[in-house]
Short mmCIF file of C-alpha atoms in Angstrom, two decimals:
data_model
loop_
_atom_site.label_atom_id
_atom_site.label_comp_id
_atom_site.label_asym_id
_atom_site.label_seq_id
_atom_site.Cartn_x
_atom_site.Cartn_y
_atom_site.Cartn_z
CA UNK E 599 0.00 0.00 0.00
CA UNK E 600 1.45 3.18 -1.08
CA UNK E 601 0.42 6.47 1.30
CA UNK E 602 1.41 10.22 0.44
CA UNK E 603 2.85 11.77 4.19
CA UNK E 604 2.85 15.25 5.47
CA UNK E 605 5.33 14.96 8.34
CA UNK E 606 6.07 17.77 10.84
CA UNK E 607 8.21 16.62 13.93
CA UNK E 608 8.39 19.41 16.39
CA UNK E 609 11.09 18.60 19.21
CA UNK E 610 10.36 20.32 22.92
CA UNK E 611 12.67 20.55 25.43
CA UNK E 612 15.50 22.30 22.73
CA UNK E 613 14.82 26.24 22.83
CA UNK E 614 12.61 28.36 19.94
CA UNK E 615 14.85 27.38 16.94
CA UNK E 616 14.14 23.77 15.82
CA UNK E 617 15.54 23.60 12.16
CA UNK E 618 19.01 21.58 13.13
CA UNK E 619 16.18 18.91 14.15
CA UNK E 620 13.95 18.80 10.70
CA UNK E 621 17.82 18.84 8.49
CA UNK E 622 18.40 15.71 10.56
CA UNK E 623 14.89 14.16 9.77
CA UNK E 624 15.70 15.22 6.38
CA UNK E 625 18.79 13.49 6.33
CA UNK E 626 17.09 10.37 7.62
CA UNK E 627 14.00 10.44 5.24
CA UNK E 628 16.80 10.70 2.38
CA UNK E 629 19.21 8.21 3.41
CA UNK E 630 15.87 5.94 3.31
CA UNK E 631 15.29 6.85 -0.35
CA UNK E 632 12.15 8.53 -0.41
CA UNK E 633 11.22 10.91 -2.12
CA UNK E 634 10.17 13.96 -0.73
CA UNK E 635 9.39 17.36 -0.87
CA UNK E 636 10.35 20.11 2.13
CA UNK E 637 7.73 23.05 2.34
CA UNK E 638 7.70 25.61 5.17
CA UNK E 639 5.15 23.67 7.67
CA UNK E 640 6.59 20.04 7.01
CA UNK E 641 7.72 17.57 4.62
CA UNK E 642 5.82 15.50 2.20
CA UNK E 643 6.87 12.36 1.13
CA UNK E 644 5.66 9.53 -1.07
CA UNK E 645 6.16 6.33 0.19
CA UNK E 646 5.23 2.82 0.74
CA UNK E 647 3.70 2.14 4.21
CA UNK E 648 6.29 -0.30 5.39
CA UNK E 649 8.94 2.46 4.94
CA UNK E 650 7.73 5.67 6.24
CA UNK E 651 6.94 4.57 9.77
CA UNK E 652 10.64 3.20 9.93
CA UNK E 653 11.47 6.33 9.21
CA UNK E 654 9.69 8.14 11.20
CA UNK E 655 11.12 6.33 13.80
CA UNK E 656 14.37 6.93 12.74
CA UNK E 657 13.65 10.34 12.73
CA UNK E 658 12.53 10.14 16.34
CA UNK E 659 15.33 8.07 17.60
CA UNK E 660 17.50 10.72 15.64
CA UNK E 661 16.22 13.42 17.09
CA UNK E 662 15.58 12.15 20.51
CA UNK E 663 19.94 11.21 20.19
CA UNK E 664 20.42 14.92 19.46
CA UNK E 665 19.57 15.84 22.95
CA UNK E 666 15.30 16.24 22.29
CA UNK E 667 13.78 14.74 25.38
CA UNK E 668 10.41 15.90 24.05
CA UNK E 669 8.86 15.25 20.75
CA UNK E 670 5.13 15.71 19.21
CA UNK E 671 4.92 14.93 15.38
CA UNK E 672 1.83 15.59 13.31
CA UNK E 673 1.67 13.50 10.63
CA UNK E 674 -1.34 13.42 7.72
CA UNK E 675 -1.28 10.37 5.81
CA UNK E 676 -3.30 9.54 2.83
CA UNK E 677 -3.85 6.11 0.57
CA UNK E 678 -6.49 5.26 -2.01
CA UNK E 679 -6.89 2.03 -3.70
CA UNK E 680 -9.18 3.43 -6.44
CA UNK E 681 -5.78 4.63 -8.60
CA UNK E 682 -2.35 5.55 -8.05
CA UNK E 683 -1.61 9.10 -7.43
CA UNK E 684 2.06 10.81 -6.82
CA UNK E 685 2.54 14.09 -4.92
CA UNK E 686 3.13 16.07 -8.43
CA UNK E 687 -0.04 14.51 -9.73
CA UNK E 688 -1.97 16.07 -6.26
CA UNK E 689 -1.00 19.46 -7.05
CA UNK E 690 -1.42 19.13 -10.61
CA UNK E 691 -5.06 18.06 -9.75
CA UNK E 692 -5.69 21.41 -7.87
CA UNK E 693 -3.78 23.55 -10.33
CA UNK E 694 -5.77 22.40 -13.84
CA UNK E 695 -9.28 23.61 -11.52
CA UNK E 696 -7.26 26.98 -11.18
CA UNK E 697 -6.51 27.70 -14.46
CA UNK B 1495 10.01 3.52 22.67
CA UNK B 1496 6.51 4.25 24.06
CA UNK B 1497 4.44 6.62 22.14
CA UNK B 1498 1.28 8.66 23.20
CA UNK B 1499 -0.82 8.86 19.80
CA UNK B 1500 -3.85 10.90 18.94
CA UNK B 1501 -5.71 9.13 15.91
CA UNK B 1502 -8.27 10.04 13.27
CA UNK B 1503 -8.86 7.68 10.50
CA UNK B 1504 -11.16 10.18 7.54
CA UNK B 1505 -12.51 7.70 4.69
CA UNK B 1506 -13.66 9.55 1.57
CA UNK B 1507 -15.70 8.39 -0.90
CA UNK B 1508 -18.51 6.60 1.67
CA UNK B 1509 -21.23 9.50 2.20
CA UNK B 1510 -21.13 11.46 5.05
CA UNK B 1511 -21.38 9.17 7.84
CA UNK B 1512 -18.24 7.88 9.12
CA UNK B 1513 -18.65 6.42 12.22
CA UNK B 1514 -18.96 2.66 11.42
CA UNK B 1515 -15.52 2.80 10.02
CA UNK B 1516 -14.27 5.13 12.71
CA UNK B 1517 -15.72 1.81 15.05
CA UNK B 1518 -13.68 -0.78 12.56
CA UNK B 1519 -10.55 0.95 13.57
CA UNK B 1520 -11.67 1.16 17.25
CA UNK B 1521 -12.15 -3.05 16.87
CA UNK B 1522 -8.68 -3.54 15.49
CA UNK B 1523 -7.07 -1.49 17.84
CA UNK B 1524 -8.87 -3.28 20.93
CA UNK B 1525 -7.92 -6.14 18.62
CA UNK B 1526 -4.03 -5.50 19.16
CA UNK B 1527 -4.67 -4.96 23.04
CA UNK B 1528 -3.51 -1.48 22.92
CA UNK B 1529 -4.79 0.64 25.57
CA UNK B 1530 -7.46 3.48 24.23
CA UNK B 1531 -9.72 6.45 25.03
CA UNK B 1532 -12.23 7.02 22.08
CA UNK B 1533 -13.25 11.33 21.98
CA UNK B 1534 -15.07 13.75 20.10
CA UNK B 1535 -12.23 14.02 16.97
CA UNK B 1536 -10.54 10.56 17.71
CA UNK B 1537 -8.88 7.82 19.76
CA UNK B 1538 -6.19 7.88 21.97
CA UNK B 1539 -3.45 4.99 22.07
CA UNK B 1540 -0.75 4.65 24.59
CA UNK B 1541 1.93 2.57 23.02
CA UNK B 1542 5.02 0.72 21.92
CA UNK B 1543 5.82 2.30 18.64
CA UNK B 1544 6.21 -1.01 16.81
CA UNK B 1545 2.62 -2.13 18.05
CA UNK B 1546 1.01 1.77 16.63
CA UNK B 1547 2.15 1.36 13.26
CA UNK B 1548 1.01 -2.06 12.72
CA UNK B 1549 -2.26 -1.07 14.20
CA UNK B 1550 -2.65 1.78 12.33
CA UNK B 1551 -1.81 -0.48 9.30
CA UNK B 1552 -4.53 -2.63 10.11
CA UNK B 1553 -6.83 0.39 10.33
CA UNK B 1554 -6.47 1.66 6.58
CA UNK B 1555 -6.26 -1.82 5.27
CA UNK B 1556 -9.75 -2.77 7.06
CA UNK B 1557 -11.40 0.69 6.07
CA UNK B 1558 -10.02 0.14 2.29
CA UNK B 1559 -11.92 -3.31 2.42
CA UNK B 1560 -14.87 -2.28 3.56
CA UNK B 1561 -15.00 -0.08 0.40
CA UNK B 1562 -13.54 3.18 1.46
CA UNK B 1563 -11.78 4.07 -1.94
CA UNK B 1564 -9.46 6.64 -0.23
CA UNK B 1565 -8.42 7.56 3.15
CA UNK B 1566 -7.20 10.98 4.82
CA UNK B 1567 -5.74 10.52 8.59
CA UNK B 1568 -4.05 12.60 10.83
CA UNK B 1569 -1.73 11.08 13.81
CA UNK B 1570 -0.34 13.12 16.68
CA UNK B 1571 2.35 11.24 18.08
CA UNK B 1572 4.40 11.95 21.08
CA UNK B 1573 7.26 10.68 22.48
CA UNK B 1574 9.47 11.17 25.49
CA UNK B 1575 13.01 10.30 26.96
CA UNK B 1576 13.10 11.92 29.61
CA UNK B 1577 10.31 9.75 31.95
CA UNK B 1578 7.31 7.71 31.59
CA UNK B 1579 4.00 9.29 30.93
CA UNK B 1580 0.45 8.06 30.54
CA UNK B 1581 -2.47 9.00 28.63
CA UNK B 1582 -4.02 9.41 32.79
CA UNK B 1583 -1.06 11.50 33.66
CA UNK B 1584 -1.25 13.90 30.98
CA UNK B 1585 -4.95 14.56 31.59
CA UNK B 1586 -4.28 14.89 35.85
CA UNK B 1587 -0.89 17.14 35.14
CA UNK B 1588 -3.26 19.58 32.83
CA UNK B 1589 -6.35 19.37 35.72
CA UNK B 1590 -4.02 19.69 38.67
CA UNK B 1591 -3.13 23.24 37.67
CA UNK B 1592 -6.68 24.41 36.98
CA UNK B 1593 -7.63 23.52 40.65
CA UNK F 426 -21.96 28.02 11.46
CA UNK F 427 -21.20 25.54 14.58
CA UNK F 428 -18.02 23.30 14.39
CA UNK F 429 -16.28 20.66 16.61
CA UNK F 430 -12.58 21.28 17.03
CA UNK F 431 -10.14 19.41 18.76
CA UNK F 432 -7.19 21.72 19.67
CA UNK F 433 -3.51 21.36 20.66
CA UNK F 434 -1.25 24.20 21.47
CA UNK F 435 2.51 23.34 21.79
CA UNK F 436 4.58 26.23 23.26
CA UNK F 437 7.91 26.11 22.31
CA UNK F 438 11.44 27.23 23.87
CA UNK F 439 10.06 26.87 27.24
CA UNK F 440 11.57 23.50 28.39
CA UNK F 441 10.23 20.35 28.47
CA UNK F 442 6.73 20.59 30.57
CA UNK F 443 4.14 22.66 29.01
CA UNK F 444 1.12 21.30 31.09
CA UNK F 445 1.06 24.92 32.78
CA UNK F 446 0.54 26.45 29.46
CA UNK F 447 -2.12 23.81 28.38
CA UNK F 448 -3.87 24.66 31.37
CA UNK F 449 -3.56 28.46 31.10
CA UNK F 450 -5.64 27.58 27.72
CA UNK F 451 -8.04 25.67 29.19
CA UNK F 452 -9.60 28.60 31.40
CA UNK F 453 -9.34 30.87 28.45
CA UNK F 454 -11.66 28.23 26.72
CA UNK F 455 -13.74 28.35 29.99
CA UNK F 456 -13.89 31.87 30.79
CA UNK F 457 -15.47 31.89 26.81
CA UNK F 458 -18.27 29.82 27.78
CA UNK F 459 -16.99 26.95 25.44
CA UNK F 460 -18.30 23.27 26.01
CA UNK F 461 -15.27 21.55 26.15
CA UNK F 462 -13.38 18.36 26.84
CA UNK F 463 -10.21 17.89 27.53
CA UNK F 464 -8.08 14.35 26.75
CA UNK F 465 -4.83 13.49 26.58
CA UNK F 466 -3.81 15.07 23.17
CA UNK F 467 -5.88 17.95 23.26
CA UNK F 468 -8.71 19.70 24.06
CA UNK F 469 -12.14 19.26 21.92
CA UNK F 470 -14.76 21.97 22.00
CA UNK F 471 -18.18 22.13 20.28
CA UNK F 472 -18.61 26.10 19.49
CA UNK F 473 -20.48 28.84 16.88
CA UNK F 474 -17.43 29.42 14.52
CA UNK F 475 -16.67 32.80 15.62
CA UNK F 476 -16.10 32.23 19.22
CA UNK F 477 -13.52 29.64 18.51
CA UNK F 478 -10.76 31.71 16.69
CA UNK F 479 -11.19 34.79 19.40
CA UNK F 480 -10.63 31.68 21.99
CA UNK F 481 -7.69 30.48 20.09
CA UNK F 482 -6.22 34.03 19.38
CA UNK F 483 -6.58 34.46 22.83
CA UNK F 484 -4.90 31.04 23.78
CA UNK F 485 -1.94 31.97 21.74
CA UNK F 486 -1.59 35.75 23.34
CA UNK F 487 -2.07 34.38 26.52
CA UNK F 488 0.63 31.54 26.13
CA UNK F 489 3.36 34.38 24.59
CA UNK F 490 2.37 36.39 27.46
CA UNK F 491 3.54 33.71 29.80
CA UNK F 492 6.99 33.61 28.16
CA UNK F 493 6.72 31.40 25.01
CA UNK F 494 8.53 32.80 21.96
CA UNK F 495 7.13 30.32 19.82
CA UNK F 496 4.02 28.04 19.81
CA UNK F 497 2.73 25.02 16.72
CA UNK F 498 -0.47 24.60 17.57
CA UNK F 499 -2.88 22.10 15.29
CA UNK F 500 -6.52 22.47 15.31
CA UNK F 501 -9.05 19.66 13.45
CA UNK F 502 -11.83 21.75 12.82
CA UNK F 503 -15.15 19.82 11.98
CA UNK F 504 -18.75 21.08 9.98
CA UNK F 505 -21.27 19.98 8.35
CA UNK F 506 -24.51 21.57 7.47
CA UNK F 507 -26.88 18.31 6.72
CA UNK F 508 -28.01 17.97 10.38
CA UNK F 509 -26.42 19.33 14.01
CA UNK F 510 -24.12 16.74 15.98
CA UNK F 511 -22.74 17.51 19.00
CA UNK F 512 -19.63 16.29 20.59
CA UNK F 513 -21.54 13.69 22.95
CA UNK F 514 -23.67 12.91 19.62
CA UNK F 515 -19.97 11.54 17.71
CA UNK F 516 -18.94 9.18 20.22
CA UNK F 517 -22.32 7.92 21.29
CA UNK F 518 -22.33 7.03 17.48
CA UNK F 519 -19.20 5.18 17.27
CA UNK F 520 -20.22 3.57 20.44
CA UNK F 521 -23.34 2.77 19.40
CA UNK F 522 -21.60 0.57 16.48
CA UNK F 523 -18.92 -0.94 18.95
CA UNK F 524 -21.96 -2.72 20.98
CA UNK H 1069 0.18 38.92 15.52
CA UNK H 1070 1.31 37.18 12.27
CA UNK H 1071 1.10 33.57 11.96
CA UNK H 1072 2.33 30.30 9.28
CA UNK H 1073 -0.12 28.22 8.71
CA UNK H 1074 -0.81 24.87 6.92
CA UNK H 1075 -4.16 24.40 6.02
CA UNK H 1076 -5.89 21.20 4.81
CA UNK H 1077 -9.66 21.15 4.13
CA UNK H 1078 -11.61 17.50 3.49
CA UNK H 1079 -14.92 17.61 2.35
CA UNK H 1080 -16.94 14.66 2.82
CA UNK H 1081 -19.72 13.05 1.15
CA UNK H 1082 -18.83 14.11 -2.33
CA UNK H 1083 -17.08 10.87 -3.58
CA UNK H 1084 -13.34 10.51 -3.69
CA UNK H 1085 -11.84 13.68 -5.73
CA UNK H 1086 -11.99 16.59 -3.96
CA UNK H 1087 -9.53 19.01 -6.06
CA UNK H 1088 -12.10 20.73 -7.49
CA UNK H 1089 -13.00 21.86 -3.77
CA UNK H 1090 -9.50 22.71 -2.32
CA UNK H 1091 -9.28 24.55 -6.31
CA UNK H 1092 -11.98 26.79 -4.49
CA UNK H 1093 -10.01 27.17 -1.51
CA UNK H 1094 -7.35 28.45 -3.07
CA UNK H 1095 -9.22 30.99 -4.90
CA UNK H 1096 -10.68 31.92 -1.53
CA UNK H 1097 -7.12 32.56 -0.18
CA UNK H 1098 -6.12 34.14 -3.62
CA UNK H 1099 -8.97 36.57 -3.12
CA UNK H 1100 -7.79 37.22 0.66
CA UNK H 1101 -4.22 38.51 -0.79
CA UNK H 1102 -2.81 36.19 1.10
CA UNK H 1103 0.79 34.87 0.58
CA UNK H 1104 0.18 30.91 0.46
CA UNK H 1105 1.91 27.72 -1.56
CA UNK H 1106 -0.09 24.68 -2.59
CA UNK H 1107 1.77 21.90 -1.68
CA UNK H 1108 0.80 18.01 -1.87
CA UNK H 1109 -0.73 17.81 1.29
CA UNK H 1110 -2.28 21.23 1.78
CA UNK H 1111 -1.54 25.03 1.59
CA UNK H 1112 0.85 26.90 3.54
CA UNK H 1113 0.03 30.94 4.58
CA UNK H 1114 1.60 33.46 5.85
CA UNK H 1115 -0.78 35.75 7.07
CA UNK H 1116 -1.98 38.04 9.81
CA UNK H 1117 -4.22 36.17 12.56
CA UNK H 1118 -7.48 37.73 12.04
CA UNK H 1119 -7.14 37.57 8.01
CA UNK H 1120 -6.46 33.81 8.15
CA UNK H 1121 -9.63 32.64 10.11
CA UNK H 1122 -11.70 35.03 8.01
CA UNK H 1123 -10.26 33.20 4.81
CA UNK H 1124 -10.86 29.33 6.45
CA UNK H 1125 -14.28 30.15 7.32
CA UNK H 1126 -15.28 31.54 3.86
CA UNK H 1127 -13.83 28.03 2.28
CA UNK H 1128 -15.73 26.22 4.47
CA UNK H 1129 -19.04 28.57 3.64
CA UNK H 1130 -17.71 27.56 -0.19
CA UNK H 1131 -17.51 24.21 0.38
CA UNK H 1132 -20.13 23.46 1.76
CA UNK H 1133 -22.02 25.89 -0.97
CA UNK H 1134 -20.64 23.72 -3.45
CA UNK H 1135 -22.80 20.84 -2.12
CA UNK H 1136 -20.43 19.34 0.15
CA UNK H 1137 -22.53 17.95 4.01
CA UNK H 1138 -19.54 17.98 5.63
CA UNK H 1139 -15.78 18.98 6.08
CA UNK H 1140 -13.11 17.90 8.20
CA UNK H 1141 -10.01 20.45 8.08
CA UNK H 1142 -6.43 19.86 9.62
CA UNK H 1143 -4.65 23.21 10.68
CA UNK H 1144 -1.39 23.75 11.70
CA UNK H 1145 -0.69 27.29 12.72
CA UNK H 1146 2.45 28.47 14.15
CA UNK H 1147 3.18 32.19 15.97
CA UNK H 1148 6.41 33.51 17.10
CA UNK H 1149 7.45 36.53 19.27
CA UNK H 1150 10.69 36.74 19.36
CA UNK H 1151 11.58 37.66 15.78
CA UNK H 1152 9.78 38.00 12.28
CA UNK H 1153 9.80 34.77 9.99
CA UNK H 1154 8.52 33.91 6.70
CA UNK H 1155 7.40 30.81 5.14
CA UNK H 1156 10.60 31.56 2.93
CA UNK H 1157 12.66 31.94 6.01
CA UNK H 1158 11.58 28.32 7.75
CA UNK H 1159 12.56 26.43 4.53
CA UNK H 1160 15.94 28.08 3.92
CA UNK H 1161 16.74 27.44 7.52
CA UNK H 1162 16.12 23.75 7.34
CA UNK H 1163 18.02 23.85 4.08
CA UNK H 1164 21.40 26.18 5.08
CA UNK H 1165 21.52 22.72 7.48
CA UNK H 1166 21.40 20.32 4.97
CA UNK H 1167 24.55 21.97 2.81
#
């Protein structure tokens, strides 16, 4: 089962600036071989299930290492089973409407 | 690694009324003897993080086959190094200082 | 318009405990009259549309005020317009399908 | 107070595409003046607080207008104090890292 992710770990417990914590999930989600997409309130990635929740807990573990004794993730997680869709086709989907 | 999780399973594509898939999920997670509080915009899981995942697995693999053609959920997942917390304590640190 | 909402504020750069701030929210839900629940990733409130993001606004000044530079909050934010459903009314319905 | 936000709406009870309603969203947001990006999970904005909840409440007027029962939205919605930030600024800061 393939699911498209919107993944946004927030570590506690660090100070106000968190973005040494996301590079090192992005690290991890790319040393996994997914492929994903960083926008400025998470990162999307495309992915099938087996492999995204190992990451993610990589990503915790990683982050957690780093000195984080706090973390709360939001994650939003889509499949369908009616067709395959990627990430580009998504916004593609909304765009055509727009034009 | 124990995780807190906050879980809400959205099928699209079935009408408007949810909640006998939102009760699937509820049986599989029961199911996996994880421990749960059902509310207003989800369930709560206190867990091992291998034993979430699966479960959650489960969840969009059971709403799929009961015809869902899609599936939009959104996890909030917490974790913590620095000392055990329940689902109970959360709740009681929170009410303690409204008292 | 009414909605259901379940609402988590996470203050950041304020260490690792943030019940204090969680509860500082909760009486700014209260003092607005809100019906309200809180669990243990979140707080869920059943409220006219309006009210909701003055509460939140006034969760967020209230939580700076306090001494958080930064807060990620995430809000699920629930209408519909076929019939009214309450909070109670969502998990009596799940239930209902559980028995 | 000026906030980020990532902003997912979900109608329900319309069948399984919804582009054509998160198409109206954007045009919604578009006629706001906000500063947003479509991305593959949702649409991030940069915006002052009152203006965004204004501009989520008249997408889920359209929505629903548009024939849809009922809509479950995710929001994530950060604030800082302590110094300006765009939407521009959180990505390049995750990204400086990751050189």
């Amino acid at each position: 089962m393939k699911a498209i992710v919107d993944l946004c770990v927030v570590p506690l417990g660090v100070g106000v600036s968190v973005s040494e914590y996301v590079a090192a999930c992005e690290r991890v989600l790319k040393e996994a071989g997914l492929t994903m997409q960083l926008h400025a309130y998470g990162t999307n990635v495309e992915v099938e299930w087996d492999a995204i929740f190992a990451a993610i807990k990589r990503c915790h573990e990683t982050v957690h290492a780093m000195g984080a004794p706090r973390i709360s993730t939001v994650i939003k997680l889509g499949t369908r089973v009616d067709r395959d869709q990627t990430m580009d086709d998504k916004v593609r989907s909304v765009q055509t409407k727009l034009r």
